[in-house]
Short mmCIF file of C-alpha atoms and ligand atoms in Angstrom, two decimals:
data_model
loop_
_atom_site.label_atom_id
_atom_site.label_comp_id
_atom_site.label_asym_id
_atom_site.label_seq_id
_atom_site.Cartn_x
_atom_site.Cartn_y
_atom_site.Cartn_z
CA UNK L 1 -3.32 14.99 -1.14
CA UNK L 2 -2.51 11.55 0.41
CA UNK L 3 -2.39 8.72 -2.11
CA UNK L 4 -1.55 5.03 -2.12
CA UNK L 5 -0.71 3.21 -5.25
CA UNK L 6 -1.52 -0.56 -5.09
CA UNK L 7 -0.87 -3.05 -7.74
CA UNK L 8 1.26 -6.05 -8.69
CA UNK L 9 5.04 -5.66 -9.43
CA UNK L 10 5.35 -4.30 -12.95
CA UNK L 11 1.97 -2.64 -12.91
CA UNK L 12 3.61 0.75 -13.42
CA UNK L 13 3.27 2.06 -9.85
CA UNK L 14 6.75 3.63 -9.90
CA UNK L 15 6.31 5.29 -13.32
CA UNK L 16 2.72 6.57 -12.50
CA UNK L 17 3.60 7.75 -9.08
CA UNK L 18 6.53 9.83 -10.32
CA UNK L 19 4.20 11.58 -12.62
CA UNK L 20 1.35 11.94 -10.21
CA UNK L 21 3.73 13.37 -7.61
CA UNK L 22 4.65 16.05 -10.15
CA UNK L 23 1.06 16.74 -10.94
CA UNK L 24 -0.09 17.02 -7.37
CA UNK L 25 3.08 18.63 -5.93
CA UNK L 26 3.63 15.91 -3.20
CA UNK L 27 6.66 13.74 -2.68
CA UNK L 28 6.72 10.10 -3.98
CA UNK L 29 7.60 7.73 -1.21
CA UNK L 30 8.68 4.51 -2.86
CA UNK L 31 9.76 1.80 -0.52
CA UNK L 32 11.37 -0.28 -3.22
CA UNK L 33 13.47 2.69 -4.38
CA UNK L 34 14.47 3.59 -0.83
CA UNK L 35 15.43 -0.04 -0.09
CA UNK L 36 17.44 -0.40 -3.27
CA UNK L 37 19.31 2.91 -2.47
CA UNK L 38 20.12 1.49 0.95
CA UNK L 39 21.45 -1.68 -0.70
CA UNK L 40 23.60 0.31 -3.21
CA UNK L 41 24.92 2.48 -0.35
CA UNK L 42 25.69 -0.55 1.80
CA UNK L 43 23.94 0.72 4.95
CA UNK L 44 22.88 -1.55 7.78
CA UNK L 45 19.32 -1.46 6.43
CA UNK L 46 20.55 -2.27 3.02
CA UNK L 47 22.54 -5.33 4.26
CA UNK L 48 19.45 -6.56 6.10
CA UNK L 49 17.13 -6.02 3.12
CA UNK L 50 19.25 -7.41 0.27
CA UNK L 51 18.56 -11.08 0.68
CA UNK L 52 14.85 -10.57 0.82
CA UNK L 53 14.80 -8.39 -2.25
CA UNK L 54 16.99 -10.80 -4.27
CA UNK L 55 14.65 -13.71 -3.39
CA UNK L 56 11.51 -11.78 -4.31
CA UNK L 57 10.29 -11.87 -0.68
CA UNK L 58 9.06 -8.97 1.39
CA UNK L 59 11.47 -7.15 3.71
CA UNK L 60 10.23 -7.47 7.37
CA UNK L 61 7.46 -5.08 8.34
CA UNK L 62 9.44 -3.47 11.16
CA UNK L 63 12.18 -2.21 8.81
CA UNK L 64 9.89 -0.92 6.12
CA UNK L 65 7.43 0.79 8.49
CA UNK L 66 10.25 2.67 10.13
CA UNK L 67 11.77 4.04 6.86
CA UNK L 68 8.28 5.13 5.74
CA UNK L 69 7.60 6.79 9.18
CA UNK L 70 10.87 8.70 8.97
CA UNK L 71 10.33 9.74 5.47
CA UNK L 72 6.78 10.95 6.22
CA UNK L 73 8.18 13.14 9.07
CA UNK L 74 10.31 15.20 6.68
CA UNK L 75 9.03 18.72 6.02
CA UNK L 76 8.24 18.24 2.30
CA UNK L 77 5.72 15.48 3.27
CA UNK L 78 3.75 17.62 5.68
CA UNK L 79 1.04 18.53 3.13
CA UNK L 80 0.73 15.12 1.55
CA UNK L 81 2.52 12.23 -0.10
CA UNK L 82 2.17 9.45 -2.59
CA UNK L 83 2.97 6.00 -1.30
CA UNK L 84 4.41 3.70 -4.02
CA UNK L 85 4.82 0.11 -2.92
CA UNK L 86 3.64 0.56 0.56
CA UNK L 87 1.63 -0.87 2.42
CA UNK L 88 2.18 -4.43 1.19
CA UNK L 89 0.90 -6.48 4.16
CA UNK L 90 -2.07 -6.28 6.53
CA UNK L 91 0.41 -5.25 9.36
CA UNK L 92 1.87 -2.40 7.31
CA UNK L 93 -1.63 -1.16 6.49
CA UNK L 94 -2.53 -1.30 10.22
CA UNK L 95 0.57 0.64 11.15
CA UNK L 96 -0.08 3.23 8.48
CA UNK L 97 -3.68 3.69 9.84
CA UNK L 98 -2.17 4.22 13.30
CA UNK L 99 0.37 6.84 12.16
CA UNK L 100 -2.47 8.63 10.32
CA UNK L 101 -4.80 8.51 13.29
CA UNK L 102 -2.15 9.92 15.56
CA UNK L 103 -1.76 12.97 13.33
CA UNK L 104 -5.53 13.23 12.50
CA UNK L 105 -4.89 12.69 8.81
CA UNK L 106 -6.69 10.50 6.27
CA UNK L 107 -5.95 8.78 2.99
CA UNK L 108 -7.67 10.45 0.13
CA UNK L 109 -7.43 7.68 -2.40
CA UNK L 110 -5.97 4.20 -2.84
CA UNK L 111 -5.42 3.52 -6.52
CA UNK L 112 -5.32 -0.09 -7.55
CA UNK L 113 -3.56 -0.53 -10.92
CA UNK L 114 -4.69 -3.85 -12.43
CA UNK L 115 -2.54 -5.82 -14.89
CA UNK L 116 -2.77 -9.53 -15.84
CA UNK L 117 0.11 -11.83 -14.78
CA UNK L 118 1.32 -12.68 -18.30
CA UNK L 119 1.71 -9.09 -19.18
CA UNK L 120 3.68 -8.50 -16.01
CA UNK L 121 6.19 -11.23 -16.76
CA UNK L 122 6.71 -9.80 -20.24
CA UNK L 123 7.10 -6.20 -18.92
CA UNK L 124 9.58 -7.09 -16.16
CA UNK L 125 11.62 -9.61 -18.25
CA UNK L 126 12.63 -6.94 -20.71
CA UNK L 127 12.96 -4.06 -18.22
CA UNK L 128 16.28 -2.41 -17.97
CA UNK L 129 17.11 0.38 -15.62
CA UNK L 130 19.95 3.01 -15.75
CA UNK L 131 22.39 2.40 -12.96
CA UNK L 132 23.12 6.14 -12.80
CA UNK L 133 19.83 8.00 -13.11
CA UNK L 134 17.20 5.37 -12.74
CA UNK L 135 15.61 5.90 -16.24
CA UNK L 136 13.61 2.82 -17.29
CA UNK L 137 13.85 1.14 -20.70
CA UNK L 138 12.34 -1.99 -22.30
CA UNK L 139 14.04 -4.40 -24.72
CA UNK L 140 10.81 -4.69 -26.81
CA UNK L 141 9.13 -1.39 -26.74
CA UNK L 142 11.53 1.35 -25.37
CA UNK L 143 14.82 0.35 -26.62
CA UNK L 144 17.83 2.60 -25.88
CA UNK L 145 19.51 4.11 -28.98
CA UNK L 146 22.73 2.25 -28.03
CA UNK L 147 22.38 -1.22 -26.53
CA UNK L 148 23.09 -1.10 -22.80
CA UNK L 149 23.53 2.65 -22.59
CA UNK L 150 21.05 5.17 -21.07
CA UNK L 151 19.74 7.65 -23.68
CA UNK L 152 19.49 10.33 -20.99
CA UNK L 153 22.72 10.31 -19.19
CA UNK L 154 25.00 7.68 -20.88
CA UNK L 155 24.92 5.48 -17.80
CA UNK L 156 25.02 1.68 -17.81
CA UNK L 157 21.70 -0.17 -18.20
CA UNK L 158 21.20 -3.16 -16.03
CA UNK L 159 18.50 -5.71 -15.16
CA UNK L 160 17.15 -5.46 -11.62
CA UNK L 161 18.38 -8.42 -9.60
CA UNK L 162 14.71 -9.33 -8.89
CA UNK L 163 13.45 -9.05 -12.44
CA UNK L 164 14.64 -12.58 -13.40
CA UNK L 165 11.56 -14.62 -14.49
CA UNK L 166 11.64 -17.04 -11.45
CA UNK L 167 11.91 -14.10 -9.01
CA UNK L 168 9.06 -12.31 -10.76
CA UNK L 169 6.89 -15.36 -10.38
CA UNK L 170 7.63 -15.35 -6.67
CA UNK L 171 6.97 -11.65 -6.31
CA UNK L 172 3.62 -12.25 -8.01
CA UNK L 173 2.80 -15.09 -5.64
CA UNK L 174 3.70 -12.81 -2.64
CA UNK L 175 1.64 -10.06 -4.03
CA UNK L 176 -1.45 -12.26 -4.51
CA UNK L 177 -1.15 -13.74 -1.09
CA UNK L 178 -0.19 -10.70 1.04
CA UNK L 179 -0.82 -7.47 -0.78
CA UNK L 180 -3.88 -8.00 -3.03
CA UNK L 181 -6.17 -8.50 0.06
CA UNK L 182 -5.35 -4.92 1.14
CA UNK L 183 -7.75 -3.68 -1.62
CA UNK L 184 -10.59 -4.86 0.50
CA UNK L 185 -9.26 -2.82 3.46
CA UNK L 186 -9.29 0.39 1.43
CA UNK L 187 -12.57 -0.43 -0.09
CA UNK L 188 -14.13 -0.64 3.41
CA UNK L 189 -12.65 2.88 4.00
CA UNK L 190 -14.41 4.00 0.79
CA UNK L 191 -11.19 5.28 -0.75
CA UNK L 192 -10.36 2.51 -3.27
CA UNK L 193 -10.51 3.06 -7.05
CA UNK L 194 -9.35 0.46 -9.54
CA UNK L 195 -7.96 1.32 -13.01
CA UNK L 196 -7.04 -0.79 -15.93
CA UNK L 197 -3.11 -0.70 -16.03
CA UNK L 198 -2.84 -2.04 -19.67
CA UNK L 199 -1.90 0.33 -22.50
CA UNK L 200 0.59 3.19 -22.74
CA UNK L 201 1.96 5.16 -19.81
CA UNK L 202 -0.06 8.22 -21.07
CA UNK L 203 -3.23 6.20 -21.27
CA UNK L 204 -2.87 4.77 -17.73
CA UNK L 205 -1.88 8.20 -16.41
CA UNK L 206 -5.03 9.82 -17.90
CA UNK L 207 -7.23 7.02 -16.37
CA UNK L 208 -5.78 7.58 -12.96
CA UNK L 209 -5.92 11.39 -13.26
CA UNK L 210 -9.50 11.01 -14.41
CA UNK L 211 -10.65 9.09 -11.28
CA UNK L 212 -8.75 11.38 -8.95
P1 LIG U 301 9.35 -2.66 -5.76
O1 LIG U 301 10.41 -1.80 -6.33
O2 LIG U 301 8.19 -1.94 -5.18
O3 LIG U 301 8.88 -3.75 -6.71
O4 LIG U 301 10.06 -3.44 -4.47
C1 LIG U 301 11.16 -4.26 -4.72
C2 LIG U 301 11.39 -5.18 -3.56
O5 LIG U 301 11.61 -4.32 -2.32
C3 LIG U 301 10.20 -6.07 -3.10
O6 LIG U 301 10.08 -7.24 -3.83
C4 LIG U 301 10.50 -6.37 -1.59
O7 LIG U 301 11.56 -7.29 -1.47
C5 LIG U 301 10.98 -4.93 -1.22
N1 LIG U 301 9.91 -4.01 -0.71
C6 LIG U 301 9.54 -2.84 -1.32
N2 LIG U 301 8.47 -2.36 -0.68
C7 LIG U 301 8.23 -3.19 0.43
C8 LIG U 301 7.25 -3.24 1.42
N3 LIG U 301 6.35 -2.23 1.59
N4 LIG U 301 7.35 -4.27 2.35
C9 LIG U 301 8.23 -5.21 2.23
N5 LIG U 301 9.16 -5.27 1.24
C10 LIG U 301 9.13 -4.26 0.31
#
């Protein structure tokens, strides 16, 4: 199974792709996660990516395409994968098509998760993430038992640097301008399905699972 998850920041791509990866037994390849890990580890890639991420801008195509290509070449990705947050530009989509063509593989589905802007700003403004295990909380509807502390591992909860309201607005602008048009590309390939991303995590998961 080769899947792409498309949708604005805060549409639940990360949450849903983690569950879908488990359901379909394929690795989740999340470019945002990989880039943040590189920033935290202080690698060369992380140093190059940090300023873009903090400003809500896209990291240059070359860097992102390369980490995805390398990750796809790992043995656990041979039978399929789920792309979360990639491609995000026409050039990334073109490069992905090229990689697939070279290996005579095809995308099975591109799932577009649709959520209105106001809801996104609300979701991301209250989002808190565990610095240790990555678990996600929300100040309004998924509060941790102890403020600032992860229920699962006791780690410290923090706000992602790019979840500040102004940066969220910029990420949305970049999404509308550069990423949203990709839906048309996957529509032409007859693999696009759109689902309503509002409601609970379970409701959205069932909708996606239903169309797959
Ligand atoms: P995400 O966790 O998917 O919201 O990504 C967080 C940030 O990482 C984005 O705002 C970009 O700065 C960067 N990023 C993630 N995926 C990509 C991509 N495919 N192309 C360019 N930048 C990306």
